[in-house]
């Protein structure tokens, strides 16, 4: 096991990091954390897709080298990579939602498959880079709807375009590792994380953002599939794991490969359980449960086996579900009452680091 169970400021200070997708929800949180650690961060992403957006409210661009570039533009990606000479690459940029994947499948495949290829191809022959981490999803597995947590060795698949595109990104990453980057001395890994929550997410078709929008307006929240089960976690859980994995790959390149990150398998929870916890922050919260399988196909049950991350990396969850929901809802309530978004994020990072794994 690699020593250390938290991101190491001595490791990250001064490191040149290329972060794609820094304008998104997870990317903005990760950019703030990397800045806090003293990394020299360069970001590649489209402008923030929502209004409001954490990237804007928290002034994320102030502490980094910001580039608004579409990762489908291979030449533009390669130009930034050659100019900045990153030592560590964290690739988060993606079309990250299931239902928009149905609406725009070609865009989803172009972004998630070829975009990943463009980022990895830009690293070929680059002497500076030591670690590349590609973020995929817990939905890369061929989901058989059984009560079994998926292991990294289980078959990949994907019924919907989003899931299939992320499974394909796993194959692209493995190919670049084995055909090019491993021989070049680059440790390449993929990270498959469960569903995340946290303050600052305003995406459509996300559970807690939808709840906050409805309840702030005094409206009733409509839940399509209350018994759908997912490995929910606060956004800081996988972000801490990504940072720990990158540290581990730098020190021990043979650890390269695929990793699941999420709560313990038995802690996967239903949509209804999450909503009941969230409603505590809104005394007049109204909810209507349908469970009529409306809309396109989405998996009903999904859990991840995270033993490899625990044993090889020392990654341990810090916040149980109730704590994750509590901090998420508190973030939104405080921000709506005028609190500074960046300060709220740093306060949550402080609390997270003080928590016992």
Short mmCIF file of N, CA, C and O in Angstrom, two decimals, residues 90 180 259 294:
data_model
loop_
_atom_site.label_atom_id
_atom_site.label_comp_id
_atom_site.label_asym_id
_atom_site.label_seq_id
_atom_site.Cartn_x
_atom_site.Cartn_y
_atom_site.Cartn_z
N UNK A 90 -4.89 15.16 -15.50
CA UNK A 90 -6.15 14.68 -14.91
C UNK A 90 -7.25 15.02 -15.91
O UNK A 90 -7.61 16.19 -16.08
N UNK A 180 1.72 2.87 -26.28
CA UNK A 180 2.59 4.03 -26.36
C UNK A 180 3.16 4.50 -25.01
O UNK A 180 4.37 4.61 -24.84
N UNK A 259 -9.40 1.62 -11.45
CA UNK A 259 -9.76 1.63 -10.03
C UNK A 259 -11.20 2.10 -9.86
O UNK A 259 -11.62 3.10 -10.47
N UNK A 294 -40.62 5.83 -16.56
CA UNK A 294 -40.79 6.76 -17.66
C UNK A 294 -39.44 7.19 -18.20
O UNK A 294 -38.46 7.26 -17.48
#
